mmCIF file of C-alpha atoms in Angstrom:
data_model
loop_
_atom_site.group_PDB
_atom_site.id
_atom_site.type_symbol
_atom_site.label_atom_id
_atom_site.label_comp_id
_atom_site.label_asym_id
_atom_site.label_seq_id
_atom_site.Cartn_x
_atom_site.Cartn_y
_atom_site.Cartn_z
ATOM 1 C CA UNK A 225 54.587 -153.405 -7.789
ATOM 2 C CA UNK A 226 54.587 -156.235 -5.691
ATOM 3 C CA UNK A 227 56.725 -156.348 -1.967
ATOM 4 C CA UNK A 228 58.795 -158.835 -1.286
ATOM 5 C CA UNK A 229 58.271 -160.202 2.429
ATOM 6 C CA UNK A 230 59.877 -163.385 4.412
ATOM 7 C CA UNK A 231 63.151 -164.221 5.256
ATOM 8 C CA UNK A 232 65.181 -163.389 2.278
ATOM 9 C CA UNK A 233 63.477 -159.493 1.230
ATOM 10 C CA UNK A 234 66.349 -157.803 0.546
ATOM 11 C CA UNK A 235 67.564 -154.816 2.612
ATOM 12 C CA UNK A 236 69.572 -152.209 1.572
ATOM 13 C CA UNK A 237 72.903 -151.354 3.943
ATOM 14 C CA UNK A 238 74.303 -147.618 5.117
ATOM 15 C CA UNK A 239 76.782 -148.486 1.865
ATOM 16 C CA UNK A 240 73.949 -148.639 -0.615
ATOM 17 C CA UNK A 241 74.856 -152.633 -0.685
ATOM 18 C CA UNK A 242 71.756 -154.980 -0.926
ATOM 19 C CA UNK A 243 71.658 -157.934 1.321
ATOM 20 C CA UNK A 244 69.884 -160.271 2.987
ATOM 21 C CA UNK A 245 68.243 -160.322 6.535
ATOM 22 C CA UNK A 246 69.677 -164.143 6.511
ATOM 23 C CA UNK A 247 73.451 -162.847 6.023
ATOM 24 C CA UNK A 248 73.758 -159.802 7.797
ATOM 25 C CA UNK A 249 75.938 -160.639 10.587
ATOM 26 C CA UNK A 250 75.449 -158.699 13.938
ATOM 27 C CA UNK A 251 78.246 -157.980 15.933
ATOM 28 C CA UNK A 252 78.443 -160.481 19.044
ATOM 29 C CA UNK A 253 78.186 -157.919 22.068
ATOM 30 C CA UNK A 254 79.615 -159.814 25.249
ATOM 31 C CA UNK A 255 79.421 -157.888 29.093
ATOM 32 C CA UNK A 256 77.793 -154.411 29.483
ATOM 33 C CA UNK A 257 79.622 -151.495 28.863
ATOM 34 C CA UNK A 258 83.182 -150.501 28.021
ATOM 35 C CA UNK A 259 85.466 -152.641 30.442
ATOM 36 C CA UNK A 260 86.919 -150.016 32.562
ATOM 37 C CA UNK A 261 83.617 -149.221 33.636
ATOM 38 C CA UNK A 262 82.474 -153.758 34.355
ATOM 39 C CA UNK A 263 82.716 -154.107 39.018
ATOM 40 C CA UNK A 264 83.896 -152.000 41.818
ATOM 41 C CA UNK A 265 87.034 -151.084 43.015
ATOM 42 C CA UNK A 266 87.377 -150.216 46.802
ATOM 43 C CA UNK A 267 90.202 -149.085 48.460
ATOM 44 C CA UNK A 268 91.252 -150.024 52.011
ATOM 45 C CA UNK A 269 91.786 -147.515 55.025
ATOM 46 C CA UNK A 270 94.904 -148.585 55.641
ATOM 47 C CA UNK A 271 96.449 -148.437 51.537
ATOM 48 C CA UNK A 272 94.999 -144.373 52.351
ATOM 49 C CA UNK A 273 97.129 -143.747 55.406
ATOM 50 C CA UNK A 274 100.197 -145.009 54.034
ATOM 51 C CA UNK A 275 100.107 -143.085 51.054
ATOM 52 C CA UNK A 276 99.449 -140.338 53.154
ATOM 53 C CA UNK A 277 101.942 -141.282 55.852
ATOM 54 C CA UNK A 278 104.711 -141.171 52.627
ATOM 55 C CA UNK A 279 103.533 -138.130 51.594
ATOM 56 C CA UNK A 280 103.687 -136.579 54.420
ATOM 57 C CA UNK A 281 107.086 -137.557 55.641
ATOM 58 C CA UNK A 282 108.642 -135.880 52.240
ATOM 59 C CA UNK A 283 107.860 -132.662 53.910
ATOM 60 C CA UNK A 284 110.312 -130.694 55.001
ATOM 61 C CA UNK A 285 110.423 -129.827 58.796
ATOM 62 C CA UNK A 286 108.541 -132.830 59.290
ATOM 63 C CA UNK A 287 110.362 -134.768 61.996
ATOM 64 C CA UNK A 288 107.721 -137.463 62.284
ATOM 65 C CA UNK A 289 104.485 -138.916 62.163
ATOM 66 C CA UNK A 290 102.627 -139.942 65.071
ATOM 67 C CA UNK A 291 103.138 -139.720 69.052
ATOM 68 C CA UNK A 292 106.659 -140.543 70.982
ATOM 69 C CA UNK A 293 104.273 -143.590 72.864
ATOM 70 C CA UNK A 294 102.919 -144.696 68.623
ATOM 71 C CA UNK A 295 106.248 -144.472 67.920
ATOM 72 C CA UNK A 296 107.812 -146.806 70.331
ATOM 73 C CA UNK A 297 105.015 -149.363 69.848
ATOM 74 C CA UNK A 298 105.869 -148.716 66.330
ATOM 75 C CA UNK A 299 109.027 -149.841 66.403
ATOM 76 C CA UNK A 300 108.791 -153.216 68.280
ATOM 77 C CA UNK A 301 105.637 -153.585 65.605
ATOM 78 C CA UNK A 302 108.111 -153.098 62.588
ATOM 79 C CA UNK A 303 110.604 -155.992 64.018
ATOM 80 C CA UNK A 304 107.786 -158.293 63.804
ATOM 81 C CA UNK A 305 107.341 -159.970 60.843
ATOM 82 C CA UNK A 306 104.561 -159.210 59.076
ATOM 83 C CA UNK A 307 103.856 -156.481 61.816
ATOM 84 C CA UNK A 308 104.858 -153.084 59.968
ATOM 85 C CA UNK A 309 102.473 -150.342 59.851
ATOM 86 C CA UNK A 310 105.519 -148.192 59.731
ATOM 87 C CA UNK A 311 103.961 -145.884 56.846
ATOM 88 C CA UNK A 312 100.373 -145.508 58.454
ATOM 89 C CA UNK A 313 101.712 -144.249 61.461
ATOM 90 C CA UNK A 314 100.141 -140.807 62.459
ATOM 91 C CA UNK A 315 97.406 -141.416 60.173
ATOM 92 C CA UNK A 316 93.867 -141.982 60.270
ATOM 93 C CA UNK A 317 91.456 -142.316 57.346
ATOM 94 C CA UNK A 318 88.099 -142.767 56.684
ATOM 95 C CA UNK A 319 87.211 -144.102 53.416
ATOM 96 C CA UNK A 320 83.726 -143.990 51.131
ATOM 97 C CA UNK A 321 83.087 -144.992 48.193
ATOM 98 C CA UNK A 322 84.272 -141.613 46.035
ATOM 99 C CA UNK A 323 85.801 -139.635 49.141
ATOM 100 C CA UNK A 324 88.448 -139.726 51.854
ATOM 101 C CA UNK A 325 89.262 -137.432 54.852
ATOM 102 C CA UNK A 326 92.194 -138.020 56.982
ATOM 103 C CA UNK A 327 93.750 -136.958 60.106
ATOM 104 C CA UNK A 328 97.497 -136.609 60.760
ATOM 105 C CA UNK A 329 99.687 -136.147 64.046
ATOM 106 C CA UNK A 330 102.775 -134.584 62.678
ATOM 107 C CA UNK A 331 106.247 -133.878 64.839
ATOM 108 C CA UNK A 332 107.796 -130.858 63.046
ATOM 109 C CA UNK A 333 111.859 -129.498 63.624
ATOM 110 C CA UNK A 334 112.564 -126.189 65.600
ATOM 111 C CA UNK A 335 112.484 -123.433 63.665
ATOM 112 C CA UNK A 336 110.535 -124.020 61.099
ATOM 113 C CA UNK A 337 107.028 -122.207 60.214
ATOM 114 C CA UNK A 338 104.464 -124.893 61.426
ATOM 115 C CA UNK A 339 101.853 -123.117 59.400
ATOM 116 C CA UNK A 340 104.030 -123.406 56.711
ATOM 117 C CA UNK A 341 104.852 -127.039 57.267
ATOM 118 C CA UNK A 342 101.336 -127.397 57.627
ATOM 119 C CA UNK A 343 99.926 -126.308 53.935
ATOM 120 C CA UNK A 344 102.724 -128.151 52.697
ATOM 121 C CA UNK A 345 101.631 -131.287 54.240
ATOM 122 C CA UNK A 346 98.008 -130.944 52.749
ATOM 123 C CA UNK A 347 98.775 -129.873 49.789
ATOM 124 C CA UNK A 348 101.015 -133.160 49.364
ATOM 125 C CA UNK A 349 99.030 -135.434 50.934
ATOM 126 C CA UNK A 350 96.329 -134.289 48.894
ATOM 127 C CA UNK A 351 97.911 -134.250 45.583
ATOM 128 C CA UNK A 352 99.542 -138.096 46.482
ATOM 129 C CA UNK A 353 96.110 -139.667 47.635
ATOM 130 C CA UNK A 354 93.766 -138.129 44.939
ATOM 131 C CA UNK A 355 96.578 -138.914 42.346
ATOM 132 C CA UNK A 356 96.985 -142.750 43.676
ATOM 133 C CA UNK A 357 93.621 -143.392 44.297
ATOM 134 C CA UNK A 358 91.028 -141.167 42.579
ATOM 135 C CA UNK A 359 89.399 -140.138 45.521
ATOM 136 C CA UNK A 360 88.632 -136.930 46.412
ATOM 137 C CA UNK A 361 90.275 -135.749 49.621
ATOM 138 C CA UNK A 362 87.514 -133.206 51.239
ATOM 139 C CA UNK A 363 89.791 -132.716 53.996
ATOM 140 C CA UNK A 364 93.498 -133.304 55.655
ATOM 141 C CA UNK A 365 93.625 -132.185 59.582
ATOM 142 C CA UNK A 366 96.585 -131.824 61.274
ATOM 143 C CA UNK A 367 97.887 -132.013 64.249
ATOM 144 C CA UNK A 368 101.191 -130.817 65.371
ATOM 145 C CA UNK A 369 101.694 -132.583 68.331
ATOM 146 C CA UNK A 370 105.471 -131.964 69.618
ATOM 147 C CA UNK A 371 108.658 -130.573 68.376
ATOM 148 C CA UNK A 372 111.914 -131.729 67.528
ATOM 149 C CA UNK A 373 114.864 -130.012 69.628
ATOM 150 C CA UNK A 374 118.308 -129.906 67.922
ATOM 151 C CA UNK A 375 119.738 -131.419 71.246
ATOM 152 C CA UNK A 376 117.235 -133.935 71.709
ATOM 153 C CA UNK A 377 118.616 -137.277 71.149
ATOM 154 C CA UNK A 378 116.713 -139.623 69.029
ATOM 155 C CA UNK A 379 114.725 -141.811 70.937
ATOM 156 C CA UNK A 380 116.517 -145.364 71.056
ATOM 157 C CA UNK A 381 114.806 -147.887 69.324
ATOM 158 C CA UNK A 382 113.476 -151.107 71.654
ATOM 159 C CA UNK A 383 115.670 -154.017 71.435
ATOM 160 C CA UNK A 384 113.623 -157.448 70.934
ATOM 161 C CA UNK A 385 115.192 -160.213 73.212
#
């Protein structure tokens, strides 16, 4: 029996079809990999502390984020265009590439359980940044820096002249 050899010996497909090496078509493979996988995605400090900042605020007994001196600075910043950090305020992150930890000076009411208040916070912030972001959060500290009175008045916010 002779073998045929060259260009045209006929091969025979994972259907039991014959063909030729000359018209089997390979598939036209473009990039590396599935797409979701093609670059790097990084994530800012800053987009980390205001998710955080959110989260945290939708506690309840949390009064605020951040010192009475952040605060005030705060508020002339937020008048400013282009100058709001309102939703960062309080919070501090430090970002790598798969991880996050962050740091958070809370203002709770009067009378609530601040170790309550407290696991509630990380346990929302946590949930929040890990869902938004896919980092893992290895840690959320807190701390509770003042408290709000019922009779304190609200601090007045600075008027821009």
């Amino acid at each position: 029996m002779t073998e045929t050899t060259g260009p045209n010996r006929p091969e025979t497909t994972s259907a039991g079809a014959t063909e030729t090496s000359q018209t089997r078509i390979r598939p036209t493979r473009r990039g590396g990999g599935h797409p979701a996988t093609r670059g790097r995605t990084t994530i800012a400090d800053g987009v980390v502390e205001k998710i955080a900042g959110l989260a945290a605020r939708e506690v309840l007994g949390v009064h605020a984020l951040g010192s009475g001196l952040s605060r005030t600075f705060g508020a002339v910043r937020d008048r400013v265009p282009g100058g709001s950090r309102a939703a960062a305020r309080g919070v501090k992150a430090e970002v790598g590439e798969v991880q996050t930890a962050l740091d958070l000076e809370i203002v709770v009411e009067y009378g609530v359980s601040i170790a309550d208040v407290a696991r509630a916070v990380r346990e929302n912030v946590v949930a929040s940044v890990e869902r938004m972001t896919g980092l893992e959060v290895v840690e959320v500290n807190i701390a509770v820096i003042d408290v709000k009175l019922p009779e304190e008045e609200e601090e007045p916010e600075p008027r821009l002249q």
